[in-house]
Coordinates of C-alpha atoms in Angstrom, one line a residue:
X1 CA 104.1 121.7 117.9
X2 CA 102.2 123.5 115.6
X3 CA 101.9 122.4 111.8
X4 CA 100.7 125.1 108.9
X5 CA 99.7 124.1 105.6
X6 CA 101.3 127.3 103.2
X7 CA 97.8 128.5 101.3
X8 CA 96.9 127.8 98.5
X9 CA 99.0 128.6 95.1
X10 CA 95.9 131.0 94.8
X11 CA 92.2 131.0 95.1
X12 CA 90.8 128.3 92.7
X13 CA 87.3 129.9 93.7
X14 CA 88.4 133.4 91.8
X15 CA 88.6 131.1 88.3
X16 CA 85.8 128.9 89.6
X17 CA 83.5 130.1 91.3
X18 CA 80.6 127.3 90.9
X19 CA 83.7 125.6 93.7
X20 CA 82.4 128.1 96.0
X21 CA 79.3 126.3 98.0
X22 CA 81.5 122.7 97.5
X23 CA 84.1 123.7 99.9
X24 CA 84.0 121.7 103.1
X25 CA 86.2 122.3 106.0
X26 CA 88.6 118.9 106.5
X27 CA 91.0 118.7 109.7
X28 CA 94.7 117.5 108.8
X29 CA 96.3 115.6 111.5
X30 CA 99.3 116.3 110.9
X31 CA 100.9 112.8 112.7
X32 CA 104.9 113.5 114.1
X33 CA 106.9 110.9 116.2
X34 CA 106.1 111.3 120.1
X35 CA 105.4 110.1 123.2
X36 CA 101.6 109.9 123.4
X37 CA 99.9 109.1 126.9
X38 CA 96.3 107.8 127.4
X39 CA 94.9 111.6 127.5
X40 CA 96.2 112.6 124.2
X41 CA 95.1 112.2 120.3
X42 CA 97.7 110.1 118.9
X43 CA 98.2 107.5 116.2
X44 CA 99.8 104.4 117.7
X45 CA 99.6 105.6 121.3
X46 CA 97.8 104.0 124.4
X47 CA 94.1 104.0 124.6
X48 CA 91.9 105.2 127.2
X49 CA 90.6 101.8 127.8
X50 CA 88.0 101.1 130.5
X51 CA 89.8 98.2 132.5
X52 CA 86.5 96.4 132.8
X53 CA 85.9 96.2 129.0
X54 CA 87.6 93.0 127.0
X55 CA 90.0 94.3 125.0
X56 CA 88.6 93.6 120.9
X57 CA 90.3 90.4 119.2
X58 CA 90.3 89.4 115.3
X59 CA 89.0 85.7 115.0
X60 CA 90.3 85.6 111.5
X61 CA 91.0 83.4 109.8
X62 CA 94.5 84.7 108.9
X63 CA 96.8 83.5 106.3
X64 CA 99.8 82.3 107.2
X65 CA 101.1 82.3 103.8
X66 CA 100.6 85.8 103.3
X67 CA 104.2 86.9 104.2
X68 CA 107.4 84.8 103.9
X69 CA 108.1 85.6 107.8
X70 CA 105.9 86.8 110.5
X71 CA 107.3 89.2 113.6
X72 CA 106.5 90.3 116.6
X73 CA 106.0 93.8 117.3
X74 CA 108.7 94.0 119.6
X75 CA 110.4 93.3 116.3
X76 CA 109.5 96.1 114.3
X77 CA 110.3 98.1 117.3
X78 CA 113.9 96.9 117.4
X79 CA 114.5 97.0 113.6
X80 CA 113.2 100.3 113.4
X81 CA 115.1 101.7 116.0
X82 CA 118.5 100.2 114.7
X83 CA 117.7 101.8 111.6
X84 CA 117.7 105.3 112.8
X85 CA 120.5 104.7 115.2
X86 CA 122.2 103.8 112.1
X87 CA 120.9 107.0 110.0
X88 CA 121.9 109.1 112.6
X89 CA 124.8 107.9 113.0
X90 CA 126.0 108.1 109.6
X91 CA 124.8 111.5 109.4
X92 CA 127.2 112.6 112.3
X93 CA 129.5 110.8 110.6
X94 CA 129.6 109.2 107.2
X95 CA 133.0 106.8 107.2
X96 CA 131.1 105.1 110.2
X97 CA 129.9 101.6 109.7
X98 CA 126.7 101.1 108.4
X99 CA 125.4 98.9 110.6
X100 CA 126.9 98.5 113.9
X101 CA 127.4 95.0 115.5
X102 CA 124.6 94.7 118.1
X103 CA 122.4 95.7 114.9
X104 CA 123.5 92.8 113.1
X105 CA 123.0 90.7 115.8
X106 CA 119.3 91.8 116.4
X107 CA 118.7 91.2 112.5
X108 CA 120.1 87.5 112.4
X109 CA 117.8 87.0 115.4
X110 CA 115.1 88.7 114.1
X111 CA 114.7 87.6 110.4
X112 CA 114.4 84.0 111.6
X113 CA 110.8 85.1 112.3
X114 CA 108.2 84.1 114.6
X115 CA 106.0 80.8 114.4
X116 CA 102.8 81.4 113.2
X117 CA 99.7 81.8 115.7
X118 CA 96.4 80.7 115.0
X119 CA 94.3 81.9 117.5
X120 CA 92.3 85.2 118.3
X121 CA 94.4 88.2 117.1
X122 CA 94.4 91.2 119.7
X123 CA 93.6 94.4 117.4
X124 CA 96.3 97.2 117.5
X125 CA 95.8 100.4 118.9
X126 CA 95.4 102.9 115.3
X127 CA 94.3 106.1 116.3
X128 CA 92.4 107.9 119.9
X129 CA 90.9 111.3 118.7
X130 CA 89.3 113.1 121.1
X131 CA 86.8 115.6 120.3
X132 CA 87.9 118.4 122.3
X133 CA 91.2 118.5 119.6
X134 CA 89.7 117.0 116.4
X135 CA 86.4 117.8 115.0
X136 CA 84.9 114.8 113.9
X137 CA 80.9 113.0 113.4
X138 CA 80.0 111.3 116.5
X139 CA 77.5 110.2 118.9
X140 CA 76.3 113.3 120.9
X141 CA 77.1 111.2 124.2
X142 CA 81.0 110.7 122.7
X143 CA 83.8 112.8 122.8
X144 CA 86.2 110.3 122.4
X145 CA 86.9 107.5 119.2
X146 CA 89.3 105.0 119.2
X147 CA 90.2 102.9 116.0
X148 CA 91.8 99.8 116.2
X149 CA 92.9 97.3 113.7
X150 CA 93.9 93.8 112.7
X151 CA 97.6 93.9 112.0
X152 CA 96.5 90.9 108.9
X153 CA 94.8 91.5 105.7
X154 CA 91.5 89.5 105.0
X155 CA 90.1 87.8 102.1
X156 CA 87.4 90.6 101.7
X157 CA 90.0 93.1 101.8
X158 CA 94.4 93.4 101.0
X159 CA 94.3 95.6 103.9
X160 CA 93.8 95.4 108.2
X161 CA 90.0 95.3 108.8
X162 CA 89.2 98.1 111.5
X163 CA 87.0 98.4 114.4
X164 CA 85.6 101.5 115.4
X165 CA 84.6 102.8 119.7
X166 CA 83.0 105.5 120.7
X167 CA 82.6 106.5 124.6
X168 CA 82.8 109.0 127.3
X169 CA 86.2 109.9 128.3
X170 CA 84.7 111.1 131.5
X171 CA 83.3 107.5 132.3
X172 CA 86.9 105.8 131.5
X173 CA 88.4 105.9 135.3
X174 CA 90.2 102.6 135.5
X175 CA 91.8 102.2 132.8
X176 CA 93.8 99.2 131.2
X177 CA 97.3 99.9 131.6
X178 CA 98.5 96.5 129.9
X179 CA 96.6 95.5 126.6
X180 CA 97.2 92.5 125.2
X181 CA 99.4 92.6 121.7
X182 CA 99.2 90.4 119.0
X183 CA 101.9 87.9 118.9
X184 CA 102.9 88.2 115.5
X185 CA 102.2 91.1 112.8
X186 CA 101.4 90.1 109.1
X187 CA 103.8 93.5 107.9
X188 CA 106.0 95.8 109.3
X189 CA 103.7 98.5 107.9
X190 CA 100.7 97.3 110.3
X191 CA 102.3 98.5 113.5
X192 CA 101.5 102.2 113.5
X193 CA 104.5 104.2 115.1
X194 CA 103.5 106.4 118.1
X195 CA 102.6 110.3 117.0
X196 CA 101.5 112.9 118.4
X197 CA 98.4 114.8 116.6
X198 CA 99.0 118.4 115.4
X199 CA 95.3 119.6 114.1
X200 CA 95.1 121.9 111.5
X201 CA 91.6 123.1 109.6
X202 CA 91.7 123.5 106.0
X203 CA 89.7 123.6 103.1
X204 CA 88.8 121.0 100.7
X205 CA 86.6 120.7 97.3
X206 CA 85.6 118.1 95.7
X207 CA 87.9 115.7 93.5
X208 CA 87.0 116.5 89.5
X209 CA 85.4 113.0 89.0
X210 CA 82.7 114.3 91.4
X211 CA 82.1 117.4 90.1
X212 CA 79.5 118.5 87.0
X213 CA 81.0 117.9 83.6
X214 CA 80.4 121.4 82.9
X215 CA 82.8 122.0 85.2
X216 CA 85.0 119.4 84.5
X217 CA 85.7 120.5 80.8
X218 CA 86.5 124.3 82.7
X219 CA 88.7 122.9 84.8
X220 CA 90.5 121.3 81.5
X221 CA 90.4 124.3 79.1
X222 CA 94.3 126.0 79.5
X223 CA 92.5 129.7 78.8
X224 CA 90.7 129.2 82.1
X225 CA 94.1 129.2 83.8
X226 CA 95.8 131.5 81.8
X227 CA 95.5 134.5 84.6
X228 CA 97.7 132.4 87.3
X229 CA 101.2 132.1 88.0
X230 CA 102.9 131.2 84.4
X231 CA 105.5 129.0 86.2
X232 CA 103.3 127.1 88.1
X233 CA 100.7 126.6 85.4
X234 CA 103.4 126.0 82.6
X235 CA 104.0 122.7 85.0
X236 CA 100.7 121.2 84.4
X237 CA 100.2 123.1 80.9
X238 CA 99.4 120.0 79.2
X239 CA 97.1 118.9 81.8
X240 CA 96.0 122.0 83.7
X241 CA 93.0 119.7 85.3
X242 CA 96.2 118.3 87.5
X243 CA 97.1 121.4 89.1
X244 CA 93.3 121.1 90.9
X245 CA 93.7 117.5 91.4
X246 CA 97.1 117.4 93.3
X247 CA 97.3 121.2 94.7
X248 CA 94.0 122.5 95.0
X249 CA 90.7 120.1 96.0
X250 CA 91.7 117.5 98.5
X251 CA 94.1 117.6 101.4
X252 CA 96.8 115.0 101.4
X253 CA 97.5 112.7 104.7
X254 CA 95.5 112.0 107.7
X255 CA 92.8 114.0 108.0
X256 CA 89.1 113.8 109.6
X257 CA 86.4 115.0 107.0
X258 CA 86.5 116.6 103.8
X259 CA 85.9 115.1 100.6
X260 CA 86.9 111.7 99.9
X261 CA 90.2 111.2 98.2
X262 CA 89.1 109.5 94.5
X263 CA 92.1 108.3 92.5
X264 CA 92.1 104.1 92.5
X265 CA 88.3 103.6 91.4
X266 CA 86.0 106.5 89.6
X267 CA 83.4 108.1 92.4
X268 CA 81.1 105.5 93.6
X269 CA 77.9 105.7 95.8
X270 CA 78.8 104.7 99.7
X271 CA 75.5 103.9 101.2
X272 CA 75.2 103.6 105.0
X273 CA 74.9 99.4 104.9
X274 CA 72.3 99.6 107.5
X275 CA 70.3 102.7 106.3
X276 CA 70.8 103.8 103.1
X277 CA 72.2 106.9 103.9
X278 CA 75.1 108.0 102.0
X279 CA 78.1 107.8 104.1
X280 CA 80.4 110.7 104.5
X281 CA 84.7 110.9 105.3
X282 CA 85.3 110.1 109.3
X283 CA 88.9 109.7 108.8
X284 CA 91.4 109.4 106.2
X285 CA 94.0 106.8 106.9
X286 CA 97.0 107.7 104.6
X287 CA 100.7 106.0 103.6
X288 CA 102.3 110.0 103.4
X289 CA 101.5 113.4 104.0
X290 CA 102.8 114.2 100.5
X291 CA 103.8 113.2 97.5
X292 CA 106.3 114.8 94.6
X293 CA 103.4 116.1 92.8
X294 CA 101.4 117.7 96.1
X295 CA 104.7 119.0 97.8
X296 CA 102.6 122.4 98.0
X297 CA 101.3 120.6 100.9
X298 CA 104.3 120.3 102.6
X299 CA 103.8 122.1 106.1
X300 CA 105.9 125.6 106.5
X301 CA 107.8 123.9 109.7
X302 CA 108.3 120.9 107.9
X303 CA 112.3 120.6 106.3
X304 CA 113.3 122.9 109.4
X305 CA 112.2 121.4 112.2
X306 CA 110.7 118.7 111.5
X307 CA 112.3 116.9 108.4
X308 CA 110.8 114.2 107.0
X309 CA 111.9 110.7 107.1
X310 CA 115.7 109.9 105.6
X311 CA 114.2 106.8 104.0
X312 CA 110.4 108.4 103.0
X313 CA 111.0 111.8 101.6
X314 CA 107.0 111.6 101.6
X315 CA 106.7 111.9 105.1
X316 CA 105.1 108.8 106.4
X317 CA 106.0 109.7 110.2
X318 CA 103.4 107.1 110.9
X319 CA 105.4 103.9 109.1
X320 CA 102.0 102.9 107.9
X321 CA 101.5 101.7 104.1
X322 CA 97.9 100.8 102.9
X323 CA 98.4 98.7 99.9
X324 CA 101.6 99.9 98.4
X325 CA 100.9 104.2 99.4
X326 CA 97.5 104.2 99.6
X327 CA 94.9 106.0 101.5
X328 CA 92.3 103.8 104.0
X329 CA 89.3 106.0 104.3
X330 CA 86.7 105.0 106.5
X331 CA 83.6 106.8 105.8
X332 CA 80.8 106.6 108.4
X333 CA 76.8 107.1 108.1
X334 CA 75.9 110.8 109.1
X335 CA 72.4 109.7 110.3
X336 CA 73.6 107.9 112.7
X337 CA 77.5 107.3 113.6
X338 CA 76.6 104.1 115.5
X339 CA 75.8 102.5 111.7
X340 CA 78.2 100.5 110.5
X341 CA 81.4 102.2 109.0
X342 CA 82.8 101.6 105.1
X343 CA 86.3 100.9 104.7
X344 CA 87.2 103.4 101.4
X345 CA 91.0 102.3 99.6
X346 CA 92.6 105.1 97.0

């Protein structure tokens, strides 16, 4: 389906227009639950994987302390199945039982958890993006990336480590129909759940922190924003430099490009680790589409057709959460996308 982000409250470019030759065009992904095949962009789905290829493992080393239990994927899958037989069935009827017996019997089984593995760790499949739907940088012989991950965090890092390939979809005849899955999953939150893509272009500047101070202090002064809407600007009247920080600059959720989404750190120089250059946003990772304070985000078909969540109002179709509802960016050298990519959390 088609996914429209409602414009903006109104042009922050009118107010400011130094914002003007900033804007960069990011693509929001949109992510809903579906059934994605080989051929489609997808988070969670099945990669076009060239059969001949060895499929990527994580050597680790992974703690096994790191959560009380570990399960399998096939566990998640179960648990999160039961739990939206069980929303849905309360919501065609709310005197029936919460949880239903065969549900109960799944999560004795499953909570036992699983014994701990310490070999290789098969990555997941994250995300397949091909570049006849998304826009993104990439090799000029690629039209196709695939990001896997490491369902475990690492010591350099409280989140999966991910692996980036780029190929020729054209070249991928036989395919893997069977990858290998990793026997047990640190969290829940590190299976992605399979979604369909729904590409949408929009417009980003840049977060305040990266813009002149000049204009930071314009973007604080309340007379600056006194020509607006009074009831949207009477929200943020004691911080109008909000309204442009949650409504107006960046683009919530997944997304390719854009301007990086600041917020955990202040701005800080990403240089290209095998060039120099300074890297730029490949693709944003994200733990919602939305949050209460950017629900001007919220896509026109969302709430209609396409309501978000019963148990994430936010709208993390994906059931991915990077450190607690964070954002993983991975930002990638524009000189060459074969360099190296940075791993980005805000």
């Amino acid at each position: 389906m088609s996914l429209t982000t409602p414009p903006r409250p109104f042009d922050v470019t009118a107010l400011f227009p130094q914002l003007a030759p900033l804007a960069r065009t990011a693509t929001r992904l949109h992510p809903r639950p579906g059934a994605p095949t080989m051929h489609d962009s997808s988070v969670g789905g099945p990669l076009l994987w060239p059969a001949d290829e060895p499929w990527p493992h994580c050597d680790g080393p992974h703690d096994r302390h790191a959560a009380p239990v570990a399960y399998s994927p096939d566990d998640v899958r179960v648990l999160r199945h039961d739990l939206a037989a069980a929303t849905e069935r309360l919501r065609l009827d709310p005197e029936a039982p919460e949880v239903a017996p065969e549900e109960r019997e799944n999560w004795e089984r499953i909570k036992v958890g699983r014994p701990w593995f310490d070999g290789p760790i098969p990555l997941l499949p994250l995300a397949q993006l091909y570049a006849r739907d998304i826009p993104f940088i990439r090799p000029p012989e690629a039209d196709l990336l695939q990001v896997l991950w490491c369902p475990f965090e690492h010591e350099e890092a409280a989140h999966p480590r991910t692996a980036l390939f780029w190929r020729s979809s054209a070249t991928a005849t036989d395919v893997l129909d069977a990858p290998p899955e990793p026997p047990i999953v640190q969290s829940v939150y590190y299976l992605p759940e399979p979604c369909l893509f729904s590409p949408e272009q929009v417009t980003d500047y840049p977060h305040p922190r990266e813009l002149s101070k000049e204009l930071q202090s314009q973007l604080d002064d309340e007379r600056r924003w006194e020509a607006i809407d009074p009831a949207l600007f009477n929200t943020y009247a004691d911080d109008p430099g909000e309204l442009y920080l949650k409504n107006l600059c960046t683009a919530p959720g997944w997304k390719t490009g854009g301007w990086t989404r600041w917020g955990v750190t202040d701005p800080v120089a990403r240089p290209c680790p095998e060039c120099g250059t300074e890297a730029v946003p490949l693709l944003t990772i994200a733990s919602s589409e939305w949050d209460s304070a950017s629900a001007t985000w919220i896509p026109e078909e969302d709430g209609a057709t396409t309501p978000p969540p019963p148990d994430d109002p936010d709208g993390n179709f994906t059931k991915i959460d990077i450190v607690g509802g964070y954002d993983l960016q991975l930002h990638l050298c524009p000189a060459s996308p074969n360099h190296p990519h940075i791993e980005l959390v805000q």
